[in-house]
Amino acid sequence: GWDYTWQFVSFAYDFGIMARFLYDGALPLYDSTIWIGLDNIGSNSYYSLFDPFVVILTLFPRSWIPALFAITTFLKIMVSGLLMRWYLKYLGISEGASRLGATALAFSGYMMFMVGFPTTVSACVYIPLILLGIDKVIREKKPYCLVIGLFLMGITSFFFLVVACVW
């Protein structure tokens, strides 16, 4: 759809240009070609500027970006299922039921509908990790999973970090 093609894919093409700073140290902080001109960090953080799944795109040629979006979306769905299985196993649910629950999350209607919104799919990946982290803080007083989950959610999209914290 329109959002996917005109916003997310065009961001990915620009992201390759912004990723140059890894090599030459020059990060363009302002881009006059984004709508009427916007700052790169603030406006592109919504589009997953620091999302680990998007960073993978910089390792490949720019012409592969549309296909890589499909591959990374499939990878996100797999990771969300694995994290949900880990969470359900932590709750003491049987292996079969954990696999079924993980599959239900990974291939839920919501995830399938949101495939056109890569930021949303990335945010859904980290929800099971955040839930696991909350349970680990309550039961074991260990905040590591929660901190890692919130950190990944925060660098993926500040918008969904706020939603996850309020939710």
Short mmCIF file of N, CA and C in Angstrom, two decimals:
data_model
loop_
_atom_site.label_atom_id
_atom_site.label_comp_id
_atom_site.label_asym_id
_atom_site.label_seq_id
_atom_site.Cartn_x
_atom_site.Cartn_y
_atom_site.Cartn_z
N GLY A 1 0.79 -1.18 0.00
CA GLY A 1 0.00 0.00 0.00
C GLY A 1 0.85 1.26 0.00
N TRP A 2 0.16 2.36 0.13
CA TRP A 2 0.80 3.67 0.05
C TRP A 2 1.84 3.86 1.14
N ASP A 3 1.49 3.59 2.39
CA ASP A 3 2.44 3.78 3.49
C ASP A 3 3.70 2.94 3.28
N TYR A 4 3.51 1.69 2.92
CA TYR A 4 4.64 0.79 2.76
C TYR A 4 5.57 1.30 1.65
N THR A 5 5.01 1.59 0.50
CA THR A 5 5.82 1.99 -0.66
C THR A 5 6.43 3.37 -0.51
N TRP A 6 5.62 4.33 -0.12
CA TRP A 6 6.08 5.72 -0.11
C TRP A 6 6.78 6.13 1.17
N GLN A 7 6.54 5.43 2.25
CA GLN A 7 7.18 5.82 3.49
C GLN A 7 8.28 4.85 3.91
N PHE A 8 7.95 3.59 4.09
CA PHE A 8 8.92 2.64 4.64
C PHE A 8 10.01 2.26 3.65
N VAL A 9 9.64 1.96 2.40
CA VAL A 9 10.65 1.58 1.42
C VAL A 9 11.52 2.78 1.07
N SER A 10 10.92 3.96 0.92
CA SER A 10 11.75 5.14 0.63
C SER A 10 12.67 5.45 1.80
N PHE A 11 12.20 5.24 3.03
CA PHE A 11 13.07 5.41 4.19
C PHE A 11 14.26 4.45 4.12
N ALA A 12 14.00 3.20 3.72
CA ALA A 12 15.08 2.21 3.65
C ALA A 12 16.12 2.62 2.61
N TYR A 13 15.69 3.19 1.50
CA TYR A 13 16.65 3.66 0.51
C TYR A 13 17.49 4.81 1.09
N ASP A 14 16.85 5.72 1.79
CA ASP A 14 17.58 6.82 2.43
C ASP A 14 18.45 6.32 3.58
N PHE A 15 18.01 5.26 4.24
CA PHE A 15 18.76 4.74 5.37
C PHE A 15 20.16 4.31 4.93
N GLY A 16 20.25 3.73 3.74
CA GLY A 16 21.56 3.34 3.23
C GLY A 16 22.49 4.53 3.10
N ILE A 17 21.94 5.67 2.72
CA ILE A 17 22.74 6.90 2.62
C ILE A 17 23.14 7.37 4.01
N MET A 18 22.19 7.30 4.96
CA MET A 18 22.50 7.74 6.32
C MET A 18 23.49 6.79 6.99
N ALA A 19 23.49 5.53 6.59
CA ALA A 19 24.40 4.57 7.21
C ALA A 19 25.85 4.82 6.81
N ARG A 20 26.08 5.71 5.88
CA ARG A 20 27.45 6.07 5.51
C ARG A 20 28.25 6.55 6.71
N PHE A 21 27.56 7.12 7.69
CA PHE A 21 28.27 7.66 8.84
C PHE A 21 29.08 6.59 9.57
N LEU A 22 28.72 5.32 9.37
CA LEU A 22 29.53 4.26 9.95
C LEU A 22 30.92 4.21 9.32
N TYR A 23 30.99 4.66 8.08
CA TYR A 23 32.26 4.60 7.35
C TYR A 23 33.00 5.92 7.34
N ASP A 24 32.29 7.03 7.13
CA ASP A 24 32.99 8.31 7.01
C ASP A 24 32.71 9.28 8.16
N GLY A 25 31.85 8.89 9.10
CA GLY A 25 31.61 9.71 10.28
C GLY A 25 30.68 10.88 10.07
N ALA A 26 30.10 11.03 8.89
CA ALA A 26 29.23 12.16 8.59
C ALA A 26 27.77 11.71 8.61
N LEU A 27 27.02 12.13 9.61
CA LEU A 27 25.60 11.80 9.70
C LEU A 27 24.81 13.06 9.37
N PRO A 28 24.07 13.04 8.26
CA PRO A 28 23.26 14.21 7.95
C PRO A 28 22.12 14.36 8.97
N LEU A 29 22.14 15.44 9.72
CA LEU A 29 21.13 15.64 10.76
C LEU A 29 19.84 16.25 10.22
N TYR A 30 19.91 16.86 9.04
CA TYR A 30 18.74 17.49 8.44
C TYR A 30 18.68 17.07 6.98
N ASP A 31 17.48 16.78 6.51
CA ASP A 31 17.29 16.37 5.12
C ASP A 31 16.18 17.20 4.51
N SER A 32 16.52 17.98 3.52
CA SER A 32 15.52 18.85 2.87
C SER A 32 14.64 18.08 1.90
N THR A 33 14.95 16.81 1.62
CA THR A 33 14.14 16.03 0.69
C THR A 33 13.00 15.28 1.37
N ILE A 34 12.96 15.29 2.71
CA ILE A 34 11.87 14.64 3.44
C ILE A 34 10.77 15.66 3.62
N TRP A 35 9.68 15.44 2.91
CA TRP A 35 8.53 16.34 2.92
C TRP A 35 8.99 17.79 2.76
N ILE A 36 8.80 18.64 3.75
CA ILE A 36 9.24 20.03 3.62
C ILE A 36 10.58 20.26 4.32
N GLY A 37 11.23 19.17 4.68
CA GLY A 37 12.51 19.24 5.36
C GLY A 37 12.34 18.87 6.82
N LEU A 38 13.02 17.82 7.24
CA LEU A 38 12.90 17.35 8.63
C LEU A 38 14.26 16.89 9.14
N ASP A 39 14.35 16.80 10.46
CA ASP A 39 15.58 16.25 11.03
C ASP A 39 15.55 14.73 10.85
N ASN A 40 16.70 14.16 10.62
CA ASN A 40 16.78 12.72 10.34
C ASN A 40 16.53 11.85 11.57
N ILE A 41 17.06 12.22 12.69
CA ILE A 41 16.95 11.35 13.86
C ILE A 41 15.52 11.36 14.41
N GLY A 42 14.96 12.51 14.63
CA GLY A 42 13.61 12.59 15.20
C GLY A 42 12.53 12.03 14.30
N SER A 43 12.53 12.45 13.04
CA SER A 43 11.46 12.01 12.14
C SER A 43 11.65 10.56 11.69
N ASN A 44 12.87 10.14 11.49
CA ASN A 44 13.09 8.78 11.02
C ASN A 44 13.12 7.75 12.13
N SER A 45 13.12 8.18 13.37
CA SER A 45 13.01 7.22 14.47
C SER A 45 11.67 6.51 14.44
N TYR A 46 10.64 7.17 13.92
CA TYR A 46 9.35 6.51 13.78
C TYR A 46 9.45 5.36 12.79
N TYR A 47 10.29 5.52 11.78
CA TYR A 47 10.44 4.49 10.75
C TYR A 47 11.55 3.50 11.08
N SER A 48 11.87 3.36 12.34
CA SER A 48 12.83 2.36 12.81
C SER A 48 14.27 2.68 12.43
N LEU A 49 14.68 3.90 12.69
CA LEU A 49 16.03 4.33 12.34
C LEU A 49 17.09 3.42 12.94
N PHE A 50 16.90 2.97 14.17
CA PHE A 50 17.90 2.13 14.84
C PHE A 50 17.43 0.69 15.03
N ASP A 51 16.40 0.29 14.31
CA ASP A 51 15.87 -1.07 14.40
C ASP A 51 16.94 -2.07 13.92
N PRO A 52 17.28 -3.06 14.75
CA PRO A 52 18.29 -4.04 14.32
C PRO A 52 17.92 -4.75 13.01
N PHE A 53 16.64 -4.94 12.77
CA PHE A 53 16.23 -5.60 11.53
C PHE A 53 16.45 -4.70 10.32
N VAL A 54 16.36 -3.40 10.49
CA VAL A 54 16.60 -2.46 9.38
C VAL A 54 18.09 -2.27 9.15
N VAL A 55 18.86 -2.33 10.22
CA VAL A 55 20.31 -2.17 10.09
C VAL A 55 20.88 -3.28 9.20
N ILE A 56 20.27 -4.45 9.23
CA ILE A 56 20.70 -5.56 8.37
C ILE A 56 20.67 -5.16 6.89
N LEU A 57 19.72 -4.29 6.53
CA LEU A 57 19.58 -3.88 5.13
C LEU A 57 20.82 -3.20 4.58
N THR A 58 21.61 -2.58 5.44
CA THR A 58 22.79 -1.85 4.97
C THR A 58 23.89 -2.79 4.48
N LEU A 59 23.79 -4.07 4.79
CA LEU A 59 24.81 -5.02 4.38
C LEU A 59 24.64 -5.48 2.93
N PHE A 60 23.54 -5.10 2.30
CA PHE A 60 23.22 -5.57 0.96
C PHE A 60 23.06 -4.40 0.00
N PRO A 61 23.10 -4.65 -1.30
CA PRO A 61 22.89 -3.57 -2.28
C PRO A 61 21.51 -2.94 -2.15
N ARG A 62 21.42 -1.66 -2.47
CA ARG A 62 20.14 -0.94 -2.35
C ARG A 62 19.05 -1.52 -3.24
N SER A 63 19.43 -2.12 -4.35
CA SER A 63 18.43 -2.68 -5.26
C SER A 63 17.70 -3.88 -4.65
N TRP A 64 18.23 -4.45 -3.60
CA TRP A 64 17.61 -5.60 -2.94
C TRP A 64 16.61 -5.19 -1.88
N ILE A 65 16.46 -3.92 -1.59
CA ILE A 65 15.65 -3.47 -0.44
C ILE A 65 14.23 -4.01 -0.44
N PRO A 66 13.46 -3.94 -1.53
CA PRO A 66 12.09 -4.49 -1.45
C PRO A 66 12.06 -5.98 -1.07
N ALA A 67 12.97 -6.77 -1.65
CA ALA A 67 13.02 -8.20 -1.31
C ALA A 67 13.50 -8.40 0.12
N LEU A 68 14.44 -7.57 0.56
CA LEU A 68 14.94 -7.69 1.93
C LEU A 68 13.88 -7.34 2.96
N PHE A 69 12.97 -6.43 2.61
CA PHE A 69 11.86 -6.13 3.52
C PHE A 69 11.02 -7.37 3.74
N ALA A 70 10.77 -8.13 2.69
CA ALA A 70 10.00 -9.37 2.83
C ALA A 70 10.75 -10.37 3.69
N ILE A 71 12.05 -10.49 3.46
CA ILE A 71 12.85 -11.44 4.23
C ILE A 71 12.92 -11.03 5.70
N THR A 72 13.17 -9.75 5.96
CA THR A 72 13.25 -9.31 7.36
C THR A 72 11.89 -9.40 8.05
N THR A 73 10.81 -9.20 7.31
CA THR A 73 9.48 -9.36 7.90
C THR A 73 9.27 -10.81 8.32
N PHE A 74 9.66 -11.74 7.48
CA PHE A 74 9.57 -13.15 7.84
C PHE A 74 10.45 -13.45 9.05
N LEU A 75 11.64 -12.87 9.07
CA LEU A 75 12.55 -13.04 10.21
C LEU A 75 11.93 -12.48 11.49
N LYS A 76 11.28 -11.33 11.41
CA LYS A 76 10.61 -10.74 12.58
C LYS A 76 9.51 -11.66 13.10
N ILE A 77 8.74 -12.23 12.19
CA ILE A 77 7.66 -13.14 12.58
C ILE A 77 8.23 -14.36 13.29
N MET A 78 9.35 -14.90 12.77
CA MET A 78 10.00 -16.04 13.40
C MET A 78 10.51 -15.69 14.79
N VAL A 79 11.16 -14.54 14.92
CA VAL A 79 11.71 -14.13 16.22
C VAL A 79 10.59 -13.89 17.22
N SER A 80 9.48 -13.29 16.78
CA SER A 80 8.37 -13.07 17.70
C SER A 80 7.82 -14.40 18.20
N GLY A 81 7.73 -15.39 17.33
CA GLY A 81 7.27 -16.71 17.74
C GLY A 81 8.23 -17.37 18.73
N LEU A 82 9.52 -17.25 18.47
CA LEU A 82 10.51 -17.85 19.38
C LEU A 82 10.49 -17.17 20.75
N LEU A 83 10.36 -15.86 20.76
CA LEU A 83 10.29 -15.15 22.05
C LEU A 83 9.01 -15.49 22.81
N MET A 84 7.91 -15.65 22.07
CA MET A 84 6.65 -16.02 22.73
C MET A 84 6.75 -17.44 23.30
N ARG A 85 7.38 -18.34 22.56
CA ARG A 85 7.57 -19.71 23.07
C ARG A 85 8.41 -19.67 24.36
N TRP A 86 9.46 -18.86 24.37
CA TRP A 86 10.32 -18.73 25.55
C TRP A 86 9.50 -18.22 26.73
N TYR A 87 8.66 -17.22 26.49
CA TYR A 87 7.83 -16.66 27.55
C TYR A 87 6.83 -17.69 28.07
N LEU A 88 6.17 -18.39 27.17
CA LEU A 88 5.18 -19.38 27.60
C LEU A 88 5.83 -20.55 28.35
N LYS A 89 7.02 -20.95 27.92
CA LYS A 89 7.75 -22.01 28.65
C LYS A 89 8.12 -21.52 30.06
N TYR A 90 8.48 -20.25 30.17
CA TYR A 90 8.81 -19.68 31.47
C TYR A 90 7.59 -19.72 32.39
N LEU A 91 6.43 -19.54 31.83
CA LEU A 91 5.20 -19.59 32.62
C LEU A 91 4.81 -21.01 33.03
N GLY A 92 5.55 -22.00 32.53
CA GLY A 92 5.28 -23.39 32.90
C GLY A 92 4.29 -24.09 31.99
N ILE A 93 4.05 -23.54 30.85
CA ILE A 93 3.12 -24.15 29.90
C ILE A 93 3.85 -25.25 29.14
N SER A 94 3.15 -26.32 28.80
CA SER A 94 3.77 -27.46 28.13
C SER A 94 4.38 -27.06 26.79
N GLU A 95 5.28 -27.91 26.32
CA GLU A 95 5.97 -27.63 25.05
C GLU A 95 5.00 -27.49 23.89
N GLY A 96 4.06 -28.41 23.79
CA GLY A 96 3.09 -28.37 22.70
C GLY A 96 2.23 -27.12 22.73
N ALA A 97 1.74 -26.78 23.92
CA ALA A 97 0.91 -25.58 24.05
C ALA A 97 1.75 -24.31 23.82
N SER A 98 3.02 -24.33 24.24
CA SER A 98 3.90 -23.18 24.00
C SER A 98 4.12 -22.97 22.51
N ARG A 99 4.35 -24.05 21.80
CA ARG A 99 4.53 -23.95 20.34
C ARG A 99 3.26 -23.45 19.66
N LEU A 100 2.13 -23.94 20.12
CA LEU A 100 0.86 -23.49 19.55
C LEU A 100 0.62 -22.01 19.83
N GLY A 101 0.91 -21.58 21.05
CA GLY A 101 0.76 -20.16 21.40
C GLY A 101 1.70 -19.28 20.61
N ALA A 102 2.93 -19.75 20.42
CA ALA A 102 3.91 -18.99 19.65
C ALA A 102 3.48 -18.87 18.19
N THR A 103 2.96 -19.96 17.65
CA THR A 103 2.46 -19.94 16.27
C THR A 103 1.25 -19.03 16.15
N ALA A 104 0.38 -19.05 17.17
CA ALA A 104 -0.80 -18.19 17.16
C ALA A 104 -0.41 -16.71 17.14
N LEU A 105 0.62 -16.35 17.90
CA LEU A 105 1.08 -14.96 17.87
C LEU A 105 1.72 -14.63 16.53
N ALA A 106 2.64 -15.48 16.10
CA ALA A 106 3.41 -15.17 14.89
C ALA A 106 2.52 -15.04 13.65
N PHE A 107 1.50 -15.87 13.57
CA PHE A 107 0.66 -15.84 12.37
C PHE A 107 -0.75 -15.33 12.67
N SER A 108 -0.87 -14.50 13.70
CA SER A 108 -2.17 -13.93 14.03
C SER A 108 -2.62 -12.97 12.94
N GLY A 109 -3.88 -12.71 12.90
CA GLY A 109 -4.42 -11.77 11.92
C GLY A 109 -3.81 -10.40 12.04
N TYR A 110 -3.55 -9.98 13.27
CA TYR A 110 -2.95 -8.66 13.49
C TYR A 110 -1.57 -8.58 12.85
N MET A 111 -0.73 -9.60 13.09
CA MET A 111 0.61 -9.60 12.51
C MET A 111 0.53 -9.66 10.99
N MET A 112 -0.36 -10.46 10.46
CA MET A 112 -0.46 -10.58 9.01
C MET A 112 -0.96 -9.27 8.38
N PHE A 113 -1.88 -8.60 9.06
CA PHE A 113 -2.37 -7.32 8.54
C PHE A 113 -1.28 -6.25 8.60
N MET A 114 -0.49 -6.27 9.66
CA MET A 114 0.53 -5.24 9.86
C MET A 114 1.81 -5.46 9.06
N VAL A 115 1.85 -6.49 8.24
CA VAL A 115 3.03 -6.74 7.41
C VAL A 115 3.36 -5.51 6.56
N GLY A 116 2.38 -4.73 6.20
CA GLY A 116 2.61 -3.50 5.43
C GLY A 116 3.14 -2.36 6.26
N PHE A 117 3.26 -2.55 7.57
CA PHE A 117 3.79 -1.53 8.47
C PHE A 117 4.96 -2.14 9.25
N PRO A 118 6.15 -2.14 8.66
CA PRO A 118 7.30 -2.84 9.27
C PRO A 118 7.62 -2.40 10.70
N THR A 119 7.38 -1.14 11.04
CA THR A 119 7.65 -0.67 12.39
C THR A 119 6.75 -1.39 13.40
N THR A 120 5.51 -1.59 13.04
CA THR A 120 4.57 -2.26 13.93
C THR A 120 4.96 -3.73 14.12
N VAL A 121 5.37 -4.38 13.05
CA VAL A 121 5.80 -5.78 13.17
C VAL A 121 7.04 -5.87 14.05
N SER A 122 7.96 -4.92 13.90
CA SER A 122 9.16 -4.91 14.76
C SER A 122 8.76 -4.73 16.22
N ALA A 123 7.81 -3.86 16.48
CA ALA A 123 7.37 -3.64 17.86
C ALA A 123 6.74 -4.90 18.43
N CYS A 124 5.98 -5.64 17.62
CA CYS A 124 5.35 -6.87 18.09
C CYS A 124 6.37 -7.94 18.44
N VAL A 125 7.55 -7.87 17.86
CA VAL A 125 8.60 -8.84 18.17
C VAL A 125 8.99 -8.74 19.64
N TYR A 126 9.07 -7.53 20.16
CA TYR A 126 9.62 -7.33 21.50
C TYR A 126 8.60 -7.43 22.62
N ILE A 127 7.33 -7.49 22.31
CA ILE A 127 6.29 -7.60 23.35
C ILE A 127 6.48 -8.85 24.21
N PRO A 128 6.69 -10.05 23.64
CA PRO A 128 6.90 -11.21 24.52
C PRO A 128 8.13 -11.07 25.42
N LEU A 129 9.19 -10.42 24.92
CA LEU A 129 10.38 -10.21 25.73
C LEU A 129 10.09 -9.26 26.89
N ILE A 130 9.29 -8.24 26.63
CA ILE A 130 8.91 -7.30 27.70
C ILE A 130 8.02 -8.00 28.73
N LEU A 131 7.09 -8.81 28.28
CA LEU A 131 6.23 -9.55 29.21
C LEU A 131 7.05 -10.53 30.05
N LEU A 132 8.00 -11.22 29.40
CA LEU A 132 8.90 -12.11 30.14
C LEU A 132 9.70 -11.32 31.17
N GLY A 133 10.17 -10.15 30.76
CA GLY A 133 10.93 -9.31 31.67
C GLY A 133 10.12 -8.87 32.88
N ILE A 134 8.86 -8.53 32.66
CA ILE A 134 7.99 -8.14 33.78
C ILE A 134 7.82 -9.30 34.74
N ASP A 135 7.58 -10.50 34.20
CA ASP A 135 7.43 -11.67 35.07
C ASP A 135 8.72 -11.97 35.82
N LYS A 136 9.85 -11.83 35.16
CA LYS A 136 11.14 -12.11 35.82
C LYS A 136 11.43 -11.08 36.93
N VAL A 137 11.03 -9.85 36.73
CA VAL A 137 11.20 -8.83 37.77
C VAL A 137 10.33 -9.18 38.98
N ILE A 138 9.10 -9.58 38.73
CA ILE A 138 8.18 -9.89 39.81
C ILE A 138 8.60 -11.15 40.56
N ARG A 139 8.96 -12.20 39.83
CA ARG A 139 9.28 -13.49 40.46
C ARG A 139 10.71 -13.60 40.98
N GLU A 140 11.67 -13.11 40.19
CA GLU A 140 13.08 -13.35 40.51
C GLU A 140 13.86 -12.09 40.85
N LYS A 141 13.22 -10.94 40.71
CA LYS A 141 13.89 -9.65 40.93
C LYS A 141 15.06 -9.44 39.97
N LYS A 142 14.95 -9.99 38.73
CA LYS A 142 15.98 -9.84 37.71
C LYS A 142 15.42 -8.98 36.57
N PRO A 143 15.95 -7.77 36.39
CA PRO A 143 15.39 -6.85 35.40
C PRO A 143 15.98 -6.96 34.00
N TYR A 144 16.86 -7.91 33.74
CA TYR A 144 17.61 -7.92 32.49
C TYR A 144 16.74 -8.04 31.24
N CYS A 145 15.83 -8.98 31.22
CA CYS A 145 14.95 -9.15 30.04
C CYS A 145 14.09 -7.92 29.82
N LEU A 146 13.60 -7.34 30.90
CA LEU A 146 12.77 -6.15 30.78
C LEU A 146 13.57 -4.98 30.22
N VAL A 147 14.77 -4.79 30.73
CA VAL A 147 15.61 -3.69 30.26
C VAL A 147 15.97 -3.88 28.79
N ILE A 148 16.35 -5.10 28.43
CA ILE A 148 16.71 -5.38 27.03
C ILE A 148 15.50 -5.20 26.12
N GLY A 149 14.34 -5.71 26.55
CA GLY A 149 13.12 -5.57 25.75
C GLY A 149 12.72 -4.12 25.55
N LEU A 150 12.75 -3.34 26.63
CA LEU A 150 12.39 -1.92 26.52
C LEU A 150 13.43 -1.15 25.70
N PHE A 151 14.69 -1.50 25.84
CA PHE A 151 15.73 -0.86 25.04
C PHE A 151 15.52 -1.13 23.55
N LEU A 152 15.29 -2.40 23.20
CA LEU A 152 15.06 -2.74 21.79
C LEU A 152 13.80 -2.07 21.26
N MET A 153 12.76 -2.03 22.09
CA MET A 153 11.54 -1.34 21.66
C MET A 153 11.81 0.15 21.47
N GLY A 154 12.59 0.73 22.36
CA GLY A 154 12.89 2.16 22.27
C GLY A 154 13.70 2.53 21.06
N ILE A 155 14.70 1.72 20.71
CA ILE A 155 15.49 2.06 19.52
C ILE A 155 14.75 1.70 18.24
N THR A 156 13.78 0.80 18.35
CA THR A 156 12.99 0.45 17.17
C THR A 156 12.00 1.56 16.85
N SER A 157 11.26 2.00 17.85
CA SER A 157 10.27 3.06 17.64
C SER A 157 9.88 3.67 18.98
N PHE A 158 10.17 4.94 19.14
CA PHE A 158 9.81 5.61 20.39
C PHE A 158 8.30 5.59 20.60
N PHE A 159 7.53 5.62 19.53
CA PHE A 159 6.08 5.61 19.63
C PHE A 159 5.60 4.34 20.34
N PHE A 160 6.11 3.20 19.92
CA PHE A 160 5.67 1.94 20.51
C PHE A 160 6.26 1.71 21.89
N LEU A 161 7.37 2.36 22.20
CA LEU A 161 7.90 2.28 23.56
C LEU A 161 6.91 2.90 24.53
N VAL A 162 6.37 4.04 24.18
CA VAL A 162 5.37 4.70 25.03
C VAL A 162 4.13 3.82 25.15
N VAL A 163 3.68 3.25 24.04
CA VAL A 163 2.50 2.38 24.06
C VAL A 163 2.76 1.18 24.95
N ALA A 164 3.95 0.55 24.84
CA ALA A 164 4.26 -0.64 25.64
C ALA A 164 4.35 -0.30 27.12
N CYS A 165 4.88 0.85 27.45
CA CYS A 165 5.01 1.23 28.86
C CYS A 165 3.66 1.59 29.48
N VAL A 166 2.78 2.19 28.73
CA VAL A 166 1.46 2.55 29.24
C VAL A 166 0.57 1.32 29.28
N TRP A 167 0.72 0.45 28.32
CA TRP A 167 -0.10 -0.75 28.21
C TRP A 167 0.16 -1.63 29.37
#
